Short mmCIF file of C-alpha atoms and ligand atoms in Angstrom, two decimals:
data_model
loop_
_atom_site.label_atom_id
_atom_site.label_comp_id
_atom_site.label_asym_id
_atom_site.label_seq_id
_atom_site.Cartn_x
_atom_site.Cartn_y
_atom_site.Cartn_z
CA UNK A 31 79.94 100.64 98.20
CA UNK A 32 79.32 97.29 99.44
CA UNK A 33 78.38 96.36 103.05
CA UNK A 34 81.31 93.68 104.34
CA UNK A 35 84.02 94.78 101.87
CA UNK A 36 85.86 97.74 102.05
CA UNK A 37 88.22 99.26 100.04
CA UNK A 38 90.14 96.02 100.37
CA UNK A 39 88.32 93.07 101.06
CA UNK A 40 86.05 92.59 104.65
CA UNK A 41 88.31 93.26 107.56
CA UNK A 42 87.73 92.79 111.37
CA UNK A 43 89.01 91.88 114.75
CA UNK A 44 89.55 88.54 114.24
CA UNK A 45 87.35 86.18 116.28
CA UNK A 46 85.86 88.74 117.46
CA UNK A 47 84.03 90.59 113.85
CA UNK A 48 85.88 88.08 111.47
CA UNK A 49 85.22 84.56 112.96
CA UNK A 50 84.84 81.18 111.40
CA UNK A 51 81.18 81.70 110.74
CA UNK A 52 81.42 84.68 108.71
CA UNK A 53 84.51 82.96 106.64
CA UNK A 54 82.21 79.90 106.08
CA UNK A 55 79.68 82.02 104.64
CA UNK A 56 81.59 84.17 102.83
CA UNK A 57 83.65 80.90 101.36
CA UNK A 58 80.04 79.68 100.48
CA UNK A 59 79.24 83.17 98.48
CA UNK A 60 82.25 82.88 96.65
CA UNK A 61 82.03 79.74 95.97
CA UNK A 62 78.68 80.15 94.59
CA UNK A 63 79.75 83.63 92.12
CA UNK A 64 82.81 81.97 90.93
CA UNK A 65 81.11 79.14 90.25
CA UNK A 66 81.13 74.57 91.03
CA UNK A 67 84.22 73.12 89.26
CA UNK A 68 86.24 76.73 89.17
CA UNK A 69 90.25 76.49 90.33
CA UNK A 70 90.26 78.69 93.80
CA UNK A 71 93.95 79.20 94.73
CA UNK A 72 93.94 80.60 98.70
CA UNK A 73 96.91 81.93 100.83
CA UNK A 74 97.32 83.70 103.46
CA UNK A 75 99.79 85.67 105.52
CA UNK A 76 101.18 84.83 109.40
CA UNK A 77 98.21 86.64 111.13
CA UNK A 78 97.08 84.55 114.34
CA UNK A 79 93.51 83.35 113.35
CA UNK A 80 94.47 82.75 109.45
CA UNK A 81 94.55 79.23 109.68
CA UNK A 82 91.18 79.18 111.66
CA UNK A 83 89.71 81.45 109.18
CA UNK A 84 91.27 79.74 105.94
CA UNK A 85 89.73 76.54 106.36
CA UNK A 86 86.49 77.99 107.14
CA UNK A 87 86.83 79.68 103.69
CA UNK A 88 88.09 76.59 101.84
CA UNK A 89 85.19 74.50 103.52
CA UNK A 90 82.64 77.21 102.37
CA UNK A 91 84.22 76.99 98.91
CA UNK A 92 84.43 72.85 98.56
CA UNK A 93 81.06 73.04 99.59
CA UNK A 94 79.77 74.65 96.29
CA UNK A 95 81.96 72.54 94.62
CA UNK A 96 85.13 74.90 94.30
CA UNK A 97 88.47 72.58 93.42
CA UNK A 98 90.77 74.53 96.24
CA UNK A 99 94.38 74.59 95.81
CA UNK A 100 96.10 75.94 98.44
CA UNK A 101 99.22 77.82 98.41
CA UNK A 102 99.93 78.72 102.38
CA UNK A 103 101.58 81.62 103.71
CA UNK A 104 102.97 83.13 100.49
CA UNK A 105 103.43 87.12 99.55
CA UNK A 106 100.17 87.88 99.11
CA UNK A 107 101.55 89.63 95.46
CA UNK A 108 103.37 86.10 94.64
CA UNK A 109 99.95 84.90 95.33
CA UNK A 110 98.15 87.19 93.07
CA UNK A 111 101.26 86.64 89.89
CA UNK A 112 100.44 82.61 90.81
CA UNK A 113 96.60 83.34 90.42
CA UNK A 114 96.97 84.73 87.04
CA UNK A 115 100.50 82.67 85.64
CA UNK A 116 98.76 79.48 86.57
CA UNK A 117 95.66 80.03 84.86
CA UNK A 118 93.16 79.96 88.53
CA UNK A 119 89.93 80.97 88.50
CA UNK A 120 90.22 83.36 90.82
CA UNK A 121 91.93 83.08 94.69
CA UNK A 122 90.60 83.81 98.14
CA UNK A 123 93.17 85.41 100.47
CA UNK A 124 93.06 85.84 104.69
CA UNK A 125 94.85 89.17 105.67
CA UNK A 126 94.59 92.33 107.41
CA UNK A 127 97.74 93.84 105.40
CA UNK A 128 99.08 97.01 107.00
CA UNK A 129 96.04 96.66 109.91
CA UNK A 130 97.14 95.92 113.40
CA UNK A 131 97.98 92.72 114.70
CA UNK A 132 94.56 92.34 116.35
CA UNK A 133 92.76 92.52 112.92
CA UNK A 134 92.46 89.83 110.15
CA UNK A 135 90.72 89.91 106.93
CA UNK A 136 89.28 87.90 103.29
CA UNK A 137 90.11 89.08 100.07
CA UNK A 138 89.05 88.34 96.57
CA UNK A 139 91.31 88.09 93.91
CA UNK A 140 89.83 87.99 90.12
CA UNK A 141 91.69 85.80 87.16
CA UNK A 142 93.78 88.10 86.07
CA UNK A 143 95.78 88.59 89.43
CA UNK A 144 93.81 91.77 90.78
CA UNK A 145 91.84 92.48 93.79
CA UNK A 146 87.71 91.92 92.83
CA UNK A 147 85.98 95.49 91.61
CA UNK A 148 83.42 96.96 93.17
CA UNK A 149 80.27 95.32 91.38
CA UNK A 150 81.94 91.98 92.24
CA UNK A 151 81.98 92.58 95.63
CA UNK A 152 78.10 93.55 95.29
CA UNK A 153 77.23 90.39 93.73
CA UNK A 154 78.96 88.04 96.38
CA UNK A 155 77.13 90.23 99.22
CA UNK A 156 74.18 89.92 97.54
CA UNK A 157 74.84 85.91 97.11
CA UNK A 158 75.63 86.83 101.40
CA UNK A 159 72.74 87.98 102.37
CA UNK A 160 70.30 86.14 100.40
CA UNK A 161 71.98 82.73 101.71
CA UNK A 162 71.33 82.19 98.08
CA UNK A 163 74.38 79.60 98.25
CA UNK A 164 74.60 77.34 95.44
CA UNK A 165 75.64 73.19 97.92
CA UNK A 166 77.39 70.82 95.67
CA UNK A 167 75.47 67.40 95.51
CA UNK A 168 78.27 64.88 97.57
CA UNK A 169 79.40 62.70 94.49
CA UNK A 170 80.90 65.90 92.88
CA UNK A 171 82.26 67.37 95.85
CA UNK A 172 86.59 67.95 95.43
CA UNK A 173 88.21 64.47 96.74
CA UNK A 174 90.72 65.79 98.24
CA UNK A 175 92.28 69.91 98.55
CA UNK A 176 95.62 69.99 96.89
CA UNK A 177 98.98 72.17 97.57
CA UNK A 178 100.65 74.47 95.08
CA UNK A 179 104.10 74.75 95.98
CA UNK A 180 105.26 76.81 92.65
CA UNK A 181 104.18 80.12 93.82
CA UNK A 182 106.93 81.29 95.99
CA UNK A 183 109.34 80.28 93.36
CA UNK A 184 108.00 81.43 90.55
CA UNK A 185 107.21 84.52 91.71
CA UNK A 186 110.90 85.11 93.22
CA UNK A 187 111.99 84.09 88.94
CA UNK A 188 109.07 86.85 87.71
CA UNK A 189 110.30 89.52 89.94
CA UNK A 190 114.16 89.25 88.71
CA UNK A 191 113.44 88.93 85.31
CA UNK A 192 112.19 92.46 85.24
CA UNK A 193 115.41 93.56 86.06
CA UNK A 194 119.39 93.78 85.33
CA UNK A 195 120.42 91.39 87.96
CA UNK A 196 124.19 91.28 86.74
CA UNK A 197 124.73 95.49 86.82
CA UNK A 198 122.67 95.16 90.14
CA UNK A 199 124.73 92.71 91.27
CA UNK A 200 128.01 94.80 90.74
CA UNK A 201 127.26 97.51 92.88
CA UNK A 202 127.56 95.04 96.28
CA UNK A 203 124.76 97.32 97.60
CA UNK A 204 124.35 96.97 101.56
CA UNK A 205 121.18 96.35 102.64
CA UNK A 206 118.74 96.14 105.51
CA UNK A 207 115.23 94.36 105.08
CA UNK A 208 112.57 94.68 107.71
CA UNK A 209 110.48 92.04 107.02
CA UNK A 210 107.52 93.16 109.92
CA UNK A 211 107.90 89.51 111.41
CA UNK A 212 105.34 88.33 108.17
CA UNK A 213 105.26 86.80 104.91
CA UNK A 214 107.66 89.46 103.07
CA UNK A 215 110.89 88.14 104.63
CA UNK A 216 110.08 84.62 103.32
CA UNK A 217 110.82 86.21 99.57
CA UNK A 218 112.37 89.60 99.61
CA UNK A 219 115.66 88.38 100.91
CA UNK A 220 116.07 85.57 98.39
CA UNK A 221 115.60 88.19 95.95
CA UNK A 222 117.32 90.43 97.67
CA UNK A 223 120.40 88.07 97.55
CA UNK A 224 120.34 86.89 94.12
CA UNK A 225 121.48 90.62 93.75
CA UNK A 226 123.93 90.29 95.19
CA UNK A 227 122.97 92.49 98.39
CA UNK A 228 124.81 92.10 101.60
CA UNK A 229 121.63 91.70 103.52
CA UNK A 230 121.14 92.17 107.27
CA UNK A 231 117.54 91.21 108.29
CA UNK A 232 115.35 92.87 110.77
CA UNK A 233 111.95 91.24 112.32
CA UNK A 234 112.28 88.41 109.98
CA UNK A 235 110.94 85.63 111.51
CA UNK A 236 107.48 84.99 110.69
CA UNK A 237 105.35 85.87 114.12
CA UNK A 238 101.59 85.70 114.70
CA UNK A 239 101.99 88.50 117.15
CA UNK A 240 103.66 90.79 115.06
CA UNK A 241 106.36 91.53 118.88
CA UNK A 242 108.09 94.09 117.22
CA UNK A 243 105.98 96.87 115.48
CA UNK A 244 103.32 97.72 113.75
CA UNK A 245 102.46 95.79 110.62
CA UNK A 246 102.27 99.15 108.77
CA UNK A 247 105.60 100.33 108.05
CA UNK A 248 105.85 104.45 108.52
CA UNK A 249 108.47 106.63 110.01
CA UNK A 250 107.35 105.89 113.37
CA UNK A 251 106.93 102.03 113.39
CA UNK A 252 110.37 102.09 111.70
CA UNK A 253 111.84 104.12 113.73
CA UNK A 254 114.63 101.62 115.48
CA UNK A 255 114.99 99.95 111.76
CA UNK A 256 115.80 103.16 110.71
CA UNK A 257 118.77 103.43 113.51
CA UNK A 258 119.90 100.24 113.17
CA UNK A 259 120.45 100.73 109.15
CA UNK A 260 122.03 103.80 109.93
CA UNK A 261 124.12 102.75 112.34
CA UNK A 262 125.18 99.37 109.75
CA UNK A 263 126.35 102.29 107.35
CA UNK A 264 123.69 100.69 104.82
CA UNK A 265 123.38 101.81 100.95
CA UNK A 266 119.54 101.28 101.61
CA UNK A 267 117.14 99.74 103.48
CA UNK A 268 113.40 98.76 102.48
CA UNK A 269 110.61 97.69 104.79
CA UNK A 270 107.19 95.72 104.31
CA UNK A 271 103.73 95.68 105.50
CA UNK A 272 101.86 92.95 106.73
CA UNK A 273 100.76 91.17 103.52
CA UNK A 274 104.26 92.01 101.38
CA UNK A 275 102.41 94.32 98.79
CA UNK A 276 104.15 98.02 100.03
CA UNK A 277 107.95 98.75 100.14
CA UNK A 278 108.99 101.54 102.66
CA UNK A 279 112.37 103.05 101.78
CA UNK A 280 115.04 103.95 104.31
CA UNK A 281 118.10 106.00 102.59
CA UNK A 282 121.68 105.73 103.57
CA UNK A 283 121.30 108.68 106.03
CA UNK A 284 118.60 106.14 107.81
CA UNK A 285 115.71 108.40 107.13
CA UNK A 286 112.59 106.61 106.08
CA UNK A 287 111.12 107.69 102.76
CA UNK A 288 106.75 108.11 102.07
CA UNK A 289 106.24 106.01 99.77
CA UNK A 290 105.07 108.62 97.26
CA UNK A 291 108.66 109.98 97.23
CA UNK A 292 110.02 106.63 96.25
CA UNK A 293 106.84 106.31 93.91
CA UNK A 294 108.04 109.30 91.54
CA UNK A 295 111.90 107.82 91.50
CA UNK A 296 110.64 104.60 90.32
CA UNK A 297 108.23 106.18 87.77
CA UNK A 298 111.31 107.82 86.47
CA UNK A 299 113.05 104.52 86.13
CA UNK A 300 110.97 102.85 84.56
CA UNK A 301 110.30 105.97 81.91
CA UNK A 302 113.87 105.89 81.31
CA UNK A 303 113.84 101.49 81.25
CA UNK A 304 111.34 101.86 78.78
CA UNK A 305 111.25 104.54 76.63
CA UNK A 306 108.54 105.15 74.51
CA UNK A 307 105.94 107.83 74.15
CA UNK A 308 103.46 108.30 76.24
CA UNK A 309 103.96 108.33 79.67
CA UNK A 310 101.52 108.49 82.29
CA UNK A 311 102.16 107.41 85.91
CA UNK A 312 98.46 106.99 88.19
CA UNK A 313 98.73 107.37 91.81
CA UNK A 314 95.89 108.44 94.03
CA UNK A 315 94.55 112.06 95.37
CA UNK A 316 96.76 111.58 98.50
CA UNK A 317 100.05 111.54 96.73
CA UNK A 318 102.12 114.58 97.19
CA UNK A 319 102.26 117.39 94.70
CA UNK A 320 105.79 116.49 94.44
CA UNK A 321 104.10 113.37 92.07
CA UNK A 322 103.11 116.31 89.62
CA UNK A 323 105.96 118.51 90.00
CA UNK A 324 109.19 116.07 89.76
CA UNK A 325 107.13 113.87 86.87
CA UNK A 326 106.02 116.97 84.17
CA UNK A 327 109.29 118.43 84.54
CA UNK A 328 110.51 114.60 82.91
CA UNK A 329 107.63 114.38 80.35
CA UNK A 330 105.50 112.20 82.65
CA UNK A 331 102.06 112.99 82.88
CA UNK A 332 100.21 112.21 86.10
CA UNK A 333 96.79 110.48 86.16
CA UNK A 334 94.96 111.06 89.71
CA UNK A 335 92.37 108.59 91.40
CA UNK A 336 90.96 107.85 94.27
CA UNK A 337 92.36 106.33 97.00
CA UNK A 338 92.53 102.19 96.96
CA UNK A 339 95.19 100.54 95.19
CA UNK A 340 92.59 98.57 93.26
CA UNK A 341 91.58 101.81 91.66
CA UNK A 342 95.15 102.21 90.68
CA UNK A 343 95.31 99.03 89.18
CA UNK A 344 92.22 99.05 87.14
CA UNK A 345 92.92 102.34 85.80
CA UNK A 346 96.25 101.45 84.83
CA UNK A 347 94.25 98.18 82.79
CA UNK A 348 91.84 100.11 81.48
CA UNK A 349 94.04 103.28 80.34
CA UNK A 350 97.21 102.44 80.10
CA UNK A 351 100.43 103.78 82.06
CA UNK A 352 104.30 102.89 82.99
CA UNK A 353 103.62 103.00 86.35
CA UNK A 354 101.44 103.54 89.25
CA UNK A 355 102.00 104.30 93.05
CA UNK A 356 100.72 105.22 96.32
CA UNK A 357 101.98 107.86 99.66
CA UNK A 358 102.02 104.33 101.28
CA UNK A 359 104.39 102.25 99.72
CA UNK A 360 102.45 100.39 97.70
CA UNK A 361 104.13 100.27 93.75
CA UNK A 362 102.76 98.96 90.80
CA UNK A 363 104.92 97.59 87.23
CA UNK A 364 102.76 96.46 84.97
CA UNK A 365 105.64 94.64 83.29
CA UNK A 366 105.24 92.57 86.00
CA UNK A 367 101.52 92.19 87.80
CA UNK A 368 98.97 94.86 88.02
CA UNK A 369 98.88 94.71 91.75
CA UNK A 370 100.93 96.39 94.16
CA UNK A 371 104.28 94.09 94.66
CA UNK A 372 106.88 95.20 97.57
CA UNK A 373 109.51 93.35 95.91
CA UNK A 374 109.10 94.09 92.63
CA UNK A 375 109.36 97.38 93.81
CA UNK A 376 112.62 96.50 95.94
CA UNK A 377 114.51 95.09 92.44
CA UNK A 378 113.74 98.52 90.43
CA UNK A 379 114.64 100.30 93.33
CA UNK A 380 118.01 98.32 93.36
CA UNK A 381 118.14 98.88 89.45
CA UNK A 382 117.50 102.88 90.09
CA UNK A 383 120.31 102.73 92.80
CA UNK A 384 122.52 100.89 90.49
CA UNK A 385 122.08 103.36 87.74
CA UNK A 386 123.02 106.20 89.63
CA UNK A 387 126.58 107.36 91.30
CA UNK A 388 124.96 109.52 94.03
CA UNK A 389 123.83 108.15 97.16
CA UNK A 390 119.92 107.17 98.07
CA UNK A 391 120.26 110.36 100.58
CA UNK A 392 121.61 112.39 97.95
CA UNK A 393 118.94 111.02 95.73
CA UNK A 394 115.88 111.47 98.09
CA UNK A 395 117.16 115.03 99.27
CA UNK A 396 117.23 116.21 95.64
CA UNK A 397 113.42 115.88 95.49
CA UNK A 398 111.29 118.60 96.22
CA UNK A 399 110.90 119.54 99.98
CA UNK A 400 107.18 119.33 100.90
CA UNK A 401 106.14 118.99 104.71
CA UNK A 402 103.66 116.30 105.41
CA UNK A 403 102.10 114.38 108.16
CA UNK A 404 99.73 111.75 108.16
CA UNK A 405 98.17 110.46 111.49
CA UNK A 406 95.04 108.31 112.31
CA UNK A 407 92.09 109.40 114.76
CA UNK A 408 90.35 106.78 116.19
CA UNK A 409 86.59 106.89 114.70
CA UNK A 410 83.61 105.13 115.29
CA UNK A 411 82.70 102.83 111.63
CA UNK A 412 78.89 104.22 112.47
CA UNK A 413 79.50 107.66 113.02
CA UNK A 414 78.12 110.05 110.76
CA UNK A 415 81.50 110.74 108.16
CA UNK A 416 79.30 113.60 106.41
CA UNK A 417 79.26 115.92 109.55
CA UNK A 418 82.96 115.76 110.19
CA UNK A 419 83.71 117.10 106.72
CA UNK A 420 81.34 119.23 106.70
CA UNK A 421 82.80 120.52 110.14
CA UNK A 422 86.49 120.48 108.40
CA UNK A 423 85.29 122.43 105.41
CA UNK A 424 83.22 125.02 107.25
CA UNK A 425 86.03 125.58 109.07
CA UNK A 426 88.46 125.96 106.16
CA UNK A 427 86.07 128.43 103.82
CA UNK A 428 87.51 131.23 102.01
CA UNK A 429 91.16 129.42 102.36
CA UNK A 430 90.69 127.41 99.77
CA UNK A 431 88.47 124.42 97.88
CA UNK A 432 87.46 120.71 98.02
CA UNK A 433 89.60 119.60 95.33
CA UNK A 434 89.05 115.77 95.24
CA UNK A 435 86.31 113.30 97.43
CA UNK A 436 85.26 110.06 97.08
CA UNK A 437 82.47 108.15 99.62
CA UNK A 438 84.99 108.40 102.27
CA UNK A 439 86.66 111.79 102.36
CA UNK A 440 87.50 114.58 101.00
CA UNK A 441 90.52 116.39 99.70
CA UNK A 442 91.08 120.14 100.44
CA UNK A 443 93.55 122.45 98.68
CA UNK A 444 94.53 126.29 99.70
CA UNK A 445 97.46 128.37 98.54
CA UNK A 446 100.36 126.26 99.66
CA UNK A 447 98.73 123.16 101.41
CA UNK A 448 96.44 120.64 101.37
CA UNK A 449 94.61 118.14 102.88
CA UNK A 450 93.02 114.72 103.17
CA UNK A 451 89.88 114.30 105.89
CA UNK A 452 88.99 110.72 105.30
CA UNK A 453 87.58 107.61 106.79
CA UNK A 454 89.76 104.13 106.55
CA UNK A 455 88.04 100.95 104.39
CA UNK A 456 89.90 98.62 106.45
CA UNK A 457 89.92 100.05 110.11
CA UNK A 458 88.11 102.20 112.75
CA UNK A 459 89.81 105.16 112.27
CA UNK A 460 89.83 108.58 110.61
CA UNK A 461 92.91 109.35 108.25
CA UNK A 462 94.41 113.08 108.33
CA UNK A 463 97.07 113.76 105.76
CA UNK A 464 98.36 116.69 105.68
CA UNK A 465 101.47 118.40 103.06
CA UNK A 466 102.31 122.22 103.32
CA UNK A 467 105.31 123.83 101.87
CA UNK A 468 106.42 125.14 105.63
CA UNK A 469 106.88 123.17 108.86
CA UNK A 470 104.89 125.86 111.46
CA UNK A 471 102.17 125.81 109.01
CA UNK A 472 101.99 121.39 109.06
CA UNK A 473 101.78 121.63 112.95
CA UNK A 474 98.93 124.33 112.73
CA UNK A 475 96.69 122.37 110.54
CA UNK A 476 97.37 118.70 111.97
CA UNK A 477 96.38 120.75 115.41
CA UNK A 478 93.23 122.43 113.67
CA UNK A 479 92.03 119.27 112.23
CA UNK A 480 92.78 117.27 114.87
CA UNK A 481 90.25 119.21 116.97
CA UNK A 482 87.65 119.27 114.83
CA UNK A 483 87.66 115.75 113.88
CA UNK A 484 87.74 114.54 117.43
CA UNK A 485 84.70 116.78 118.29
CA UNK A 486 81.05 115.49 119.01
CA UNK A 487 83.32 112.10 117.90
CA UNK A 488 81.95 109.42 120.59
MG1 MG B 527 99.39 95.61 102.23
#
């Protein structure tokens, strides 16, 4: 894996990690693999230090001789559809998603809308490290950068046209949207509207600080959304990360839904949208077994990976698939964009909702009941990852099997549970996620692991 990029572009504390020196040089390495006289579209979201760090980048990239269009503080998935509808290059974006409010990050996006693969990652660390920058002579250097205002809009167009907006627009639905005070609220409610949603808006004014909660939406940073919906007596309520790409559900009952629950719904939609033979959905090891067991049962065959939406996303390219989805929120419809897209995921959502007479707490309670937790540990980047599993595992012999790893962790499965050990790609911390099929045993395990992942851990 590469050095600077994790498993979704190079994250750090901005200023601090991710200042203006390592976005100029990164800019410059760019620059120099996409090559002088390429189309660069940037963006980024409202994260305090993305204007210092975007025009670091875009200086980095004029300087090999990059044309730079600049689209501002956009979805970061209207971004990526603009990237590849509007024939760019590639595009350069500054966010730290999901990350806290401390953190910013650079990510590369590839002409065809999706986040760079792995060997492209390489080869601009390698252009990095070398300082083997290709520098522009001056008389070809871009004049001046220009702006590209379509993005937003045509985005908001792509996203509806994937759906039934007149049946959606029957049902009146009742809506909250938690916007996390960043880039989603600028889109998701004009979208959300155009269905003709009562909307009631929560954290959506666009703040650097992110005042209100965390940027990544989960039960617990959503818990007072989640009371407020309830309390508004909503039909449903959807939430968004930092950088727009995941959509958290909240039913009507105000309980907030992991996103791998509302993953196998909108699987099922879109089977029964579409039609056709065959079906295969792709979602990552850390997806409940409630992916397998809800989608077989409705002839949809599930395609594991490992964890990283790109992963997602370029097996869905390479093999096909109706669908593809993560336990975070994060939804793809390759209708629409291979990427994750939080409000593409919102519309079929609506569409589902529309389809159906039952309630979204009807509809989420019918779903298999699996017990899961999934809680961070805070974890030295240095620190050895090897010797924690290997503590986890020693720990766990004889009750069961590795089942699924990948460079960062592993996955463990015994008779009735299982587990994920494994370190983040975009922060300092260690992931535990654990599903059972009975509460007492959830506690005992996120206890047991807990412990052993914490020892010898500083
Ligand atoms: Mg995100």
């Amino acid at each position: 894996m590469p050095e600077l990029f994790g498993t979704n572009g190079v994250r750090g504390i901005t200023n601090k990690e991710l200042g203006p020196e390592l976005a100029l040089g990164l800019g410059k390495a760019i620059g120099t693999y996409f090559g002088r006289g390429k189309k660069i579209l940037t963006a980024r979201d409202v994260r305090a230090g993305g204007d210092m760090l975007i025009k670091a980048v875009e200086s980095g990239l004029l300087s090999t001789g990059i044309r730079v269009y600049e689209a501002g503080q956009v979805p970061i998935p209207a971004h990526e559809y603009g990237v590849r509808r509007f024939g760019y290059d590639g595009g350069v974006v500054v966010t730290a998603s999901h990350n806290p409010p401390e953190f910013n990050g650079i990510k590369v996006i590839q002409a065809d809308g999706i986040e760079a693969d792995v060997p492209t990652e390489e080869e601009i660390e390698r252009i990095f490290f070398g300082q083997k920058f290709f520098a522009e002579e001056w008389r070809g250097l871009n004049y001046d950068t220009e702006r590209d205002d379509r993005i937003n809009g045509e985005y908001i167009r792509a996203v509806l046209s994937c759906v039934d907006v007149e049946k959606i627009k029957q049902r009146k639905f009742k809506i909250v949207i938690d916007g996390g005070n960043s880039v989603g609220s600028i889109t998701m409610s004009v979208i959300a509207k155009a269905l003709g949603c009562e909307v009631h808006e929560i954290n959506a004014k666009q703040d650097p600080l992110f005042p209100a909660r965390n940027p990544e939406p989960t039960p617990e940073s959503l818990a007072n959304t989640a009371k407020q919906a309830k309390k508004l007596g909503i039909d449903f309520g959807v939430a968004q990360d930092g950088d727009a790409d995941r959509a958290v559900f909240i039913d009507s009952n105000g309980e907030v839904q992991h996103g791998d629950r509302a993953g196998v719904l909108l699987a099922y939609w879109v089977s029964q949208k579409e039609g056709g033979q065959p079906k295969t959905v792709v979602t990552p090891f850390s997806s409940s077994n409630l992916t397998e067991e809800f989608l077989t049962q409705r002839g949809i065959q599930t395609r594991w990976t490992r964890v990283g939406s790109r992963f997602v996303s370029r097996v869905l390219v390479k093999e096909g698939g109706i669908a593809g989805f993560e336990d975070n929120g994060g939804f793809i419809y390759p209708k629409h964009q291979y990427v994750r897209d939080g409000a593409m995921a919102f519309a079929l959502m609506a569409e589902f909702l529309a389809s159906e007479s039952r309630t979204s707490a009807e509809i989420f309670g019918s779903l298999p009941k699996y017990y899961t937790s999934k809680i961070k540990v805070p974890f030295k980047k240095e620190t050895d990852i090897a010797a924690v599993l290997s503590r986890v595992t020693d720990a766990y012999s004889g009750m069961g099997e590795v089942a699924d790893t990948d460079d960062d962790g592993i996955k463990f499965s015994g008779k009735d549970f299982w587990f994920i050990v494994r370190r983040s790609g975009t922060e300092p911390v260690i992931r535990i996620s654990v599903e059972t099929r009975s509460e007492p045993m959830l506690r005992g395990i996120v206890e047991r692991l807990k412990a052993l992942v914490a020892e010898k851990n500083h």
